[in-house]
XYZ file of C-alpha atoms in Angstrom:
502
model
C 1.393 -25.410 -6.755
C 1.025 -25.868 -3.296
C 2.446 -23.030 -0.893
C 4.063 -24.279 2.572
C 3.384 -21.936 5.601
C 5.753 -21.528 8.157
C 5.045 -23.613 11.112
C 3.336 -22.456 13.752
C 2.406 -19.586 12.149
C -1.598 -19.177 11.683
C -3.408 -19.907 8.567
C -6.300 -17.723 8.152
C -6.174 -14.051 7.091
C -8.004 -13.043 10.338
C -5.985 -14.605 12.945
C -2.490 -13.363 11.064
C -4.484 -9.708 10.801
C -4.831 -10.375 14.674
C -1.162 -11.675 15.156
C 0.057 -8.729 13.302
C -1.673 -6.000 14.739
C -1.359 -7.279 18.428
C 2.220 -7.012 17.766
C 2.405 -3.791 16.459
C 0.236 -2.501 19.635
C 2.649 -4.035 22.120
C 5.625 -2.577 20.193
C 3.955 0.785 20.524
C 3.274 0.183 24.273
C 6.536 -1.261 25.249
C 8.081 2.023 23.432
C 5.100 4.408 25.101
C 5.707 3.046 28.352
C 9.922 2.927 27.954
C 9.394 6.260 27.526
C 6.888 7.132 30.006
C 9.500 5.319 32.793
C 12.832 7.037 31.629
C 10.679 10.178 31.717
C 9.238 9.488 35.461
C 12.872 8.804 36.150
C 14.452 11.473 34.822
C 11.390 13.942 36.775
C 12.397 11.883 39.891
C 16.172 12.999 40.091
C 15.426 16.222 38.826
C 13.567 16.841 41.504
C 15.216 15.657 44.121
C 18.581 17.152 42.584
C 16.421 20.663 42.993
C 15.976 19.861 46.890
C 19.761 18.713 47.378
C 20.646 22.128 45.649
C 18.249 24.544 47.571
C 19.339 22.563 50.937
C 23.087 23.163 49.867
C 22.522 26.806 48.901
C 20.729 27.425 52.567
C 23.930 25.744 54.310
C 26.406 27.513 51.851
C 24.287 30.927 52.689
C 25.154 30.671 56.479
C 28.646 29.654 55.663
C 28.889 32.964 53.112
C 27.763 35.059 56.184
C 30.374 34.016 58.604
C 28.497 31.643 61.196
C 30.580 29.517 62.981
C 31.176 25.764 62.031
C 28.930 24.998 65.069
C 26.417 27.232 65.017
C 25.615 26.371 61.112
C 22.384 24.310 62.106
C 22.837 21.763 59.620
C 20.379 18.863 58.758
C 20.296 16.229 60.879
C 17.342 14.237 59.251
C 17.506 11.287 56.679
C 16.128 13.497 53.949
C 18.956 16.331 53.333
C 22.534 14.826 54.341
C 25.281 17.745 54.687
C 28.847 17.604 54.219
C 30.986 20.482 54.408
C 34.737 20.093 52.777
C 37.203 22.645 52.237
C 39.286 23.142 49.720
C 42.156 21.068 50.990
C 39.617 18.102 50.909
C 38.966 18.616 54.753
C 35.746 17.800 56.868
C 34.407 20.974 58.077
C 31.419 19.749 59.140
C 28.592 17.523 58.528
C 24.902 16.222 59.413
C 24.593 14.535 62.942
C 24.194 10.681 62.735
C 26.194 10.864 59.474
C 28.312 7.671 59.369
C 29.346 7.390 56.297
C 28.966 8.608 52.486
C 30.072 8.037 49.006
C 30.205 10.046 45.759
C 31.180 13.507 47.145
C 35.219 12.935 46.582
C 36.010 13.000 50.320
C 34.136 10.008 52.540
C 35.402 11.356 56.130
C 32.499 11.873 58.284
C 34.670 13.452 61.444
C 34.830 17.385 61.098
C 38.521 18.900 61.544
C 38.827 21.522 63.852
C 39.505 24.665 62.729
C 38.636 28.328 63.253
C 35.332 30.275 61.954
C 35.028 30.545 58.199
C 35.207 34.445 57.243
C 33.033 35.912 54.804
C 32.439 34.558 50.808
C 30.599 34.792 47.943
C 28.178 31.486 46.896
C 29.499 30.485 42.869
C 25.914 30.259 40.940
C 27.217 27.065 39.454
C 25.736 23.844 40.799
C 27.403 20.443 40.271
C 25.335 17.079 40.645
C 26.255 13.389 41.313
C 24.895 10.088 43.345
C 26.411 8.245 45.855
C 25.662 6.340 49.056
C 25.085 7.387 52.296
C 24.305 5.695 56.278
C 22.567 7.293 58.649
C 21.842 5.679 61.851
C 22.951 2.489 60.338
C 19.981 2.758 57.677
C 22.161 3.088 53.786
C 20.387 4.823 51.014
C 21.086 6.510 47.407
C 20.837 9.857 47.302
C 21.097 12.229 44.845
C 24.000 14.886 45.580
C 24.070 18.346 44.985
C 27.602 20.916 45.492
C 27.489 24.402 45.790
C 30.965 26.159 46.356
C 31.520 29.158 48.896
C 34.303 31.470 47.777
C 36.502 34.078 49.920
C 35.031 37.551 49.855
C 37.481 39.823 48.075
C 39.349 42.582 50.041
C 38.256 46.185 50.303
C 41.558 47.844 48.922
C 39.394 51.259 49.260
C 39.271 51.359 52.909
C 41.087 53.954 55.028
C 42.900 51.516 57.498
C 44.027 49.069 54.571
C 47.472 50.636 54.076
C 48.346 50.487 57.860
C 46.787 46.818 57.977
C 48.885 46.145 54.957
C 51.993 47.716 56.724
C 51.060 45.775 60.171
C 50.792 42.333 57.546
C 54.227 42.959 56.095
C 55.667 43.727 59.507
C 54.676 40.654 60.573
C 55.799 38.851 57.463
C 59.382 40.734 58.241
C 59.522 38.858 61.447
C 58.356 35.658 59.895
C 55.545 35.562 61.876
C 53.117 32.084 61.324
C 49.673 34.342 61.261
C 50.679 35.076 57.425
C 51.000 31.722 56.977
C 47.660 30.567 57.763
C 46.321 33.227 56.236
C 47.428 32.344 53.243
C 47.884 28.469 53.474
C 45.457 27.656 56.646
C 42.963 30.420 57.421
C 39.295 29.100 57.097
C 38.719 32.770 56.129
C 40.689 32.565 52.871
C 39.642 28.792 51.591
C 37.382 27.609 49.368
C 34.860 25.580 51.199
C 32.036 23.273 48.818
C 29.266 22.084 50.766
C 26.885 18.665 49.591
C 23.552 18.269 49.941
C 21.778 15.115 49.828
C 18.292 14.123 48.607
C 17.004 10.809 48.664
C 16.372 8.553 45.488
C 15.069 5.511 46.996
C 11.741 6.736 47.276
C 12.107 7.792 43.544
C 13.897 4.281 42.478
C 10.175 3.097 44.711
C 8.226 4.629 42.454
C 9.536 3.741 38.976
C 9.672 0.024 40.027
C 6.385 -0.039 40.917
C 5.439 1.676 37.788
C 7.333 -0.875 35.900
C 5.831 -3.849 37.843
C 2.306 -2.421 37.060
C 3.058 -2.054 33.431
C 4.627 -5.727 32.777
C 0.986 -7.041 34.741
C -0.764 -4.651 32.851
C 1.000 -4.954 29.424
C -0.275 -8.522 29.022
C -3.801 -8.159 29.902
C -4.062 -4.881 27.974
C -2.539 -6.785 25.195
C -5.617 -9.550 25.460
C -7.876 -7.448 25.039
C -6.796 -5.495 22.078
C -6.358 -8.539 20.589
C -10.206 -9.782 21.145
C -11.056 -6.763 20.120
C -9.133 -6.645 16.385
C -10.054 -10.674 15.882
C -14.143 -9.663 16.520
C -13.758 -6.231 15.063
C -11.872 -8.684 12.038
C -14.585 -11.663 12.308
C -17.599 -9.143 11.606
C -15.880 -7.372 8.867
C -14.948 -10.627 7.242
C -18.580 -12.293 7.718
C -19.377 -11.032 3.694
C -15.955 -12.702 2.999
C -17.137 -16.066 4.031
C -21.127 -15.531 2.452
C -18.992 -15.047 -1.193
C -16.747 -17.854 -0.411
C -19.340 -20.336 0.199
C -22.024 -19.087 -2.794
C -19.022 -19.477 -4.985
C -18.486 -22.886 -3.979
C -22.169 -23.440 -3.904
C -22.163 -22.040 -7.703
C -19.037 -24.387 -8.047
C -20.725 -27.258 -7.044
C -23.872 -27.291 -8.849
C -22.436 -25.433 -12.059
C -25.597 -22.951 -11.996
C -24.107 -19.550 -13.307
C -27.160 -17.832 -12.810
C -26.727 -17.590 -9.362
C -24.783 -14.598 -7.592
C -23.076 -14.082 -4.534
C -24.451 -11.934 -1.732
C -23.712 -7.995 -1.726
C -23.179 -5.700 1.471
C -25.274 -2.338 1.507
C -21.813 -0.445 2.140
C -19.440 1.079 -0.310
C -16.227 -0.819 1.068
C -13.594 -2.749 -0.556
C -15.654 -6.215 0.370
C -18.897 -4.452 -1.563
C -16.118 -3.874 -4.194
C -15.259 -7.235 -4.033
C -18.871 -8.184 -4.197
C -20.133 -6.350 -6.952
C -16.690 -7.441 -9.281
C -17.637 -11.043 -8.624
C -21.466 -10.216 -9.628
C -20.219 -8.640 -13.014
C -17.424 -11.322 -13.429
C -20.349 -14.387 -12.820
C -22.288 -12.037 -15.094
C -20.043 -12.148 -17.924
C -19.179 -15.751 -17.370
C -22.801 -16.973 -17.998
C -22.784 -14.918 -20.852
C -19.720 -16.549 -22.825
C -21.064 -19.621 -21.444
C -24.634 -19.220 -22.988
C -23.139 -17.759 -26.281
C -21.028 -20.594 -26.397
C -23.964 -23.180 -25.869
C -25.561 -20.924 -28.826
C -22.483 -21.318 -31.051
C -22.111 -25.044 -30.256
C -26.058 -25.625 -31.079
C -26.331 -23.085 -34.285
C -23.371 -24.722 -35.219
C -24.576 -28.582 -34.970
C -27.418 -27.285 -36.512
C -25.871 -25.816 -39.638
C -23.488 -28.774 -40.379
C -26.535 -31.206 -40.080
C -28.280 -29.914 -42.592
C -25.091 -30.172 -45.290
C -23.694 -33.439 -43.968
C -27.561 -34.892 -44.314
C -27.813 -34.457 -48.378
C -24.747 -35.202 -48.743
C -25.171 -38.508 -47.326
C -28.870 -38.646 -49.045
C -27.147 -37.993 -52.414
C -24.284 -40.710 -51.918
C -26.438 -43.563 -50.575
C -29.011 -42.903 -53.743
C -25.448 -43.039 -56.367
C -24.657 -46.141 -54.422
C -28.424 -47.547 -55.524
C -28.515 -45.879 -58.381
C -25.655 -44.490 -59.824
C -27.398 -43.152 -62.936
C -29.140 -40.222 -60.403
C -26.187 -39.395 -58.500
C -25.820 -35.740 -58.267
C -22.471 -34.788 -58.424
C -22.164 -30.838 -58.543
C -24.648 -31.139 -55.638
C -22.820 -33.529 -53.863
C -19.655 -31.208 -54.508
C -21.713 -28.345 -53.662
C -22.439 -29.321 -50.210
C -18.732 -30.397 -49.588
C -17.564 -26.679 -50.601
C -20.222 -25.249 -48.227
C -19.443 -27.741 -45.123
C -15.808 -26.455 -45.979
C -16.507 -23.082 -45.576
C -18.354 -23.731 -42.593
C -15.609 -26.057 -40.869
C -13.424 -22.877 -42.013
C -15.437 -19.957 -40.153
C -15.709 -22.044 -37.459
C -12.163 -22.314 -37.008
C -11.155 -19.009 -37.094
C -13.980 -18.142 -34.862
C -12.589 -20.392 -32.573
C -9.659 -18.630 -33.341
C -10.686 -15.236 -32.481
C -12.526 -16.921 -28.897
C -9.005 -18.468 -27.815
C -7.340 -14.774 -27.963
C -5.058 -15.786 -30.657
C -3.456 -12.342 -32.362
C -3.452 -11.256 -35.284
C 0.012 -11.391 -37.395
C 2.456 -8.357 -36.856
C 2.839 -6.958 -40.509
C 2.462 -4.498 -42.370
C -0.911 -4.243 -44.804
C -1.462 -2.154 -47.325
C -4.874 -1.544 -47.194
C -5.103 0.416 -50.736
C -4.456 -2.506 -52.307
C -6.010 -4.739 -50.654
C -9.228 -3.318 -50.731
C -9.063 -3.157 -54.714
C -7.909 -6.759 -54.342
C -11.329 -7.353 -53.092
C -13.260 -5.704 -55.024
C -12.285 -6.347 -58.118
C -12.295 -10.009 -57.523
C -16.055 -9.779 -57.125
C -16.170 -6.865 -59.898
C -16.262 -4.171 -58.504
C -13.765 -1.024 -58.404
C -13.493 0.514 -55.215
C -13.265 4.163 -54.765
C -9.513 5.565 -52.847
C -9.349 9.070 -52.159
C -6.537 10.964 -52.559
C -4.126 10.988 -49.273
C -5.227 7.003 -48.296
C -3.457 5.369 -50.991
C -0.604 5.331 -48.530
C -2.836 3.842 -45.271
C -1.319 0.678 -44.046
C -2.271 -1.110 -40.517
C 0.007 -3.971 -38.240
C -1.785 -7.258 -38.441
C -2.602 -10.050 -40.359
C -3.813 -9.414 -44.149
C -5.484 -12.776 -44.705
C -7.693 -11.947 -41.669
C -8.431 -7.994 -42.790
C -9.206 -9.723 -46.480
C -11.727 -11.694 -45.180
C -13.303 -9.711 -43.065
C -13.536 -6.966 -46.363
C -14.646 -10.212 -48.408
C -17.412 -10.705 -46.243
C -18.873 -7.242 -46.294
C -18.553 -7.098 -49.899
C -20.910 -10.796 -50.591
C -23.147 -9.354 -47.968
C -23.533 -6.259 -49.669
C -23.762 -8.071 -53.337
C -25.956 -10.100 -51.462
C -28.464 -8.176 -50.538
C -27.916 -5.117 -53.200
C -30.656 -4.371 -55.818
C -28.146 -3.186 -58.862
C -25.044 -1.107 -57.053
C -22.276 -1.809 -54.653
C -20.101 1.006 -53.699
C -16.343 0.627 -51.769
C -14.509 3.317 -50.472
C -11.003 4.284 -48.954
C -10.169 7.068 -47.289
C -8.093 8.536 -44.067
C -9.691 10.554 -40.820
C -6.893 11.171 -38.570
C -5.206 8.453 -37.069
C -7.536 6.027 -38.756
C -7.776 4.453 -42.003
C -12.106 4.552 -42.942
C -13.423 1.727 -45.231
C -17.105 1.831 -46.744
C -19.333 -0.846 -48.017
C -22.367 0.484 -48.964
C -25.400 -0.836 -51.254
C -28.769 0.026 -52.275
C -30.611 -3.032 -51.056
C -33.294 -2.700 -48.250
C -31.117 -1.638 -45.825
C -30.280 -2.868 -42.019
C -33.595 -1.485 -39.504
C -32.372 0.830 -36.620
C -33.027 -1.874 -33.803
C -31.273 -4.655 -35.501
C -27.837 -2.858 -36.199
C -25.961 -4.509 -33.533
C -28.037 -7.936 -33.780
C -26.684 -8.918 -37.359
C -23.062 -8.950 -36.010
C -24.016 -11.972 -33.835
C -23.184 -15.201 -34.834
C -25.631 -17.227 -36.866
C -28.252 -14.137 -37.358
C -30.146 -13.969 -40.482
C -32.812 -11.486 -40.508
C -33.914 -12.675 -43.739
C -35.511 -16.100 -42.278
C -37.241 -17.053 -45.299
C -34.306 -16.546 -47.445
C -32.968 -19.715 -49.091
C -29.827 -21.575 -47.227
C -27.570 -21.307 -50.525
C -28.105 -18.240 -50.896
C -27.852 -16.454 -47.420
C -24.926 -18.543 -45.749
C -24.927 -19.300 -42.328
C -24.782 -16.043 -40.647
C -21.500 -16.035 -39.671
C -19.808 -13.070 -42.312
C -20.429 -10.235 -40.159
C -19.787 -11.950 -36.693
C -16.257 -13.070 -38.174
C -16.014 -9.128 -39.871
C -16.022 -7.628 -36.415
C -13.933 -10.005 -34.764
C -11.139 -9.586 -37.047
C -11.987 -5.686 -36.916
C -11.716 -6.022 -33.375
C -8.543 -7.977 -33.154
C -6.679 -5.440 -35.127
C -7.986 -2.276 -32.439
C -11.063 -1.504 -34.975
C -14.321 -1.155 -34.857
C -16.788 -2.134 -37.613
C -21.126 -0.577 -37.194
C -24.020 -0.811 -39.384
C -25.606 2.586 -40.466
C -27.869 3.964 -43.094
C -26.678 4.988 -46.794
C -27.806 8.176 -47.528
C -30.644 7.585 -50.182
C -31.051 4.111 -48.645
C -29.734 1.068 -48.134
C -26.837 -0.058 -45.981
C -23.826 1.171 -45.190
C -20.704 -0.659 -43.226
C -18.108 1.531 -42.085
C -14.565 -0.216 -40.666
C -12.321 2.146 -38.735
C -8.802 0.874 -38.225
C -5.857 2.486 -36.536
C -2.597 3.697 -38.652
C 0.462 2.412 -38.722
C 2.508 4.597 -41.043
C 2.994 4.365 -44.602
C 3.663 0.651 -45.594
C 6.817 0.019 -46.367
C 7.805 -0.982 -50.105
């Protein structure tokens, strides 16, 4: 099945590896340097809202104090713009060359006359805006900071307070107007709030050139973080490509013996290497065994298929010599061959075993007494049963018990019996036993350590091989020991099911 890639979108693993982390770096430095810019910002006004306010508080202090609207000594540079409003939204006064200004709440530039402002208190809260301002024709942004001056409160503890008092509501009695501006027009009892400017344009400089250098630098930094990952990528890959092409090379001349190369290091692509190595490893194995099988077998159905053929072409001269229980002979052992063979074959392709129940009680005295023998169930594994396929577990039983009639001197013994989770059956005779260093050797297919023992009489070697296999299948295992006294023993171990079910 062929997969379709997106178009446009690159092929190999190390230029997508490249794509992918290039983009993930310029995410994190387009969010690093967002940051970095709202923070320089944010600095920026900060600071010059702390200059605004400490040039308001220094105005507001003279104002507190009592100095005169012109003798205040405000400002008159481009840097700290002062304007002075009363609480009636008034122009008390403001910086010279002042011409206009925007985001204070009151844009008159032309201070009202009006007496002295008396005495006040400065409020400790400080509020902050921006806004526009010209000065000598030049307009900037700056970055506004009020402070509000509040009326002193009166002395009610002082000696000539009653008699002012009395003097006050004379005067009221007469309806004089000096009560009236005291109240309603007396700089001396208003609220005045006084603005300080600080400019931003410097500030507003400084971040756009920040952000200018970042979107030329962002692009070139971006370049070479991304040579960087794809040569970084290209040497780390390099073993990547030696495995790809030895496979091929192994591919193309079908020579398993060969192996890929295998980095020094203890990384994922040494991993990689080494799995391959084993996997190659085991390949030529099955392949050579299989070679093996196909040759032994070949071998072993020549020899049958041969007399056979002898023995027919002489009845079909002769018909007086033709010998028919060895023709028939021969046809029962190429049958039994063709039949091992299969389920061999069987067993290679994966195929599992039947899921059933099998009494292995009685199928073990099944067995044996079809060959004569009586098999020996202990008490407790009369009840043993396995999942899986009873025609395969029978013939894997009727195997050990020919090759232990087979190669017995006058006893075969057969066992049953339960160890744990497992059901244990023995096949054990008193023949010359199994040496130490050939134990695992006889379970191969087509072994016969008895080379010089006649063809009829010691099969073709495939008994055990199939025993195991089916052992196998079913989550077994089946060894080759030494029977106490001598002679061989065969012990199959096979997981429980349960008690069968009648």
């Amino acid at each position: 099945m062929t997969r379709v890639r997106g178009p446009g979108f690159p092929g190999t693993v190390r230029a997508r590896a490249t794509v992918a982390a290039t983009l993930v770096v310029a995410v994190v430095l387009v969010a690093a340097g967002a940051a970095v810019v709202l923070s320089l910002r944010a600095n920026l006004d900060d600071r010059a809202g702390a200059d605004a306010e400490s040039a308001a508080r220094r105005v507001a202090a003279r104002i507190a104090a009592g100095t005169p609207w012109d003798a205040l000594d405000l400002p008159d540079d481009d840097d700290a713009p002062v304007q002075v409003v009363d609480g009636a939204g008034d122009v008390r006064a403001v910086s010279e060359d002042l011409e206009s200004v925007t985001g204070t709440g009151t844009d008159g530039v032309r201070p009202a006359p009006g007496p002295a402002p008396g005495r006040g208190t400065i409020d400790d809260d400080t509020d902050f805006g921006t806004g526009d301002a010209v000065i000598d024709g030049d307009r900037a942004t700056y970055r506004w900071a009020a402070v509000e001056v509040k009326p002193a409160t009166a002395d009610t503890s002082d000696d000539d307070g009653g008699e002012d008092r009395d003097e006050d509501e004379g005067d009221d009695d007469r309806g004089g107007r000096g009560a009236e501006e005291d109240s309603n027009g007396g700089d001396g009892a208003r609220e005045f709030t006084v603005y300080a400017g600080a400019p931003l344009d410097a500030a507003r400089s400084a971040v756009r050139t920040a952000v200018t250098a970042m979107l030329i630098g962002l692009p070139v930094l971006l370049a070479v973080v991304a040579a960087v990952i794809r040569a970084v990528l290209r040497r780390a890959l390099r073993p990547v490509e030696g495995i790809r092409a030895e496979l091929a090379a192994i591919t193309a001349s079908r020579d398993l013996g060969r192996r890929v190369p295998q980095p020094a290091g203890r990384d994922e692509i040494g991993t990689l290497a080494r799995t391959t190595n084993e996997t190659l490893a085991a390949l030529e194995s099955a392949v050579e065994r299989q070679r093996r099988f196909v040759a032994d077998a070949s071998h072993e159905l020549r020899s049958p298929i041969a007399s056979l053929r002898t023995q027919l072409e002489v009845g079909a001269e002769h018909p007086a010599l033709l010998d028919v229980p060895g023709a028939v002979a021969d046809t029962v052992r190429l049958q039994r061959l063709a039949t091992d063979l299969l389920l061999l074959a069987r067993f290679d392709a994966g195929e599992r075993p039947a899921d059933r129940t099998v009494r292995l009680a009685g199928l073990v005295e099944r067995e044996s007494a079809a060959r004569g023998l009586v098999a020996r169930v202990e008490p407790g594994a009369g009840a043993c049963a396995v999942r899986g396929s009873a025609t395969q577990l029978a013939r894997a039983l009727g195997n050990l018990l020919d090759n232990a009639r087979r190669h017995a001197r006058s006893e075969v013994w057969v066992g049953l019996r339960r160890d744990g989770g497992h059901a244990v059956v023995t096949v054990a005779d008193d023949g010359p036993g199994v040496p130490a260093a050939e134990r695992e050797r006889i379970f191969e297919r087509f072994v016969r350590l008895d080379d010089a023992r006649a063809r009829d009489g010691g099969g073709a070697g495939l008994g055990l091989a199939i025993a195991r296999d089916a052992a196998a299948h079913h989550g077994g295992t089946l060894t080759a020991r030494e029977r106490p006294g001598g002679g061989a023993l065969f012990v199959l171990r096979l997981p429980l099911e349960g008690p069968a079910q009648v």
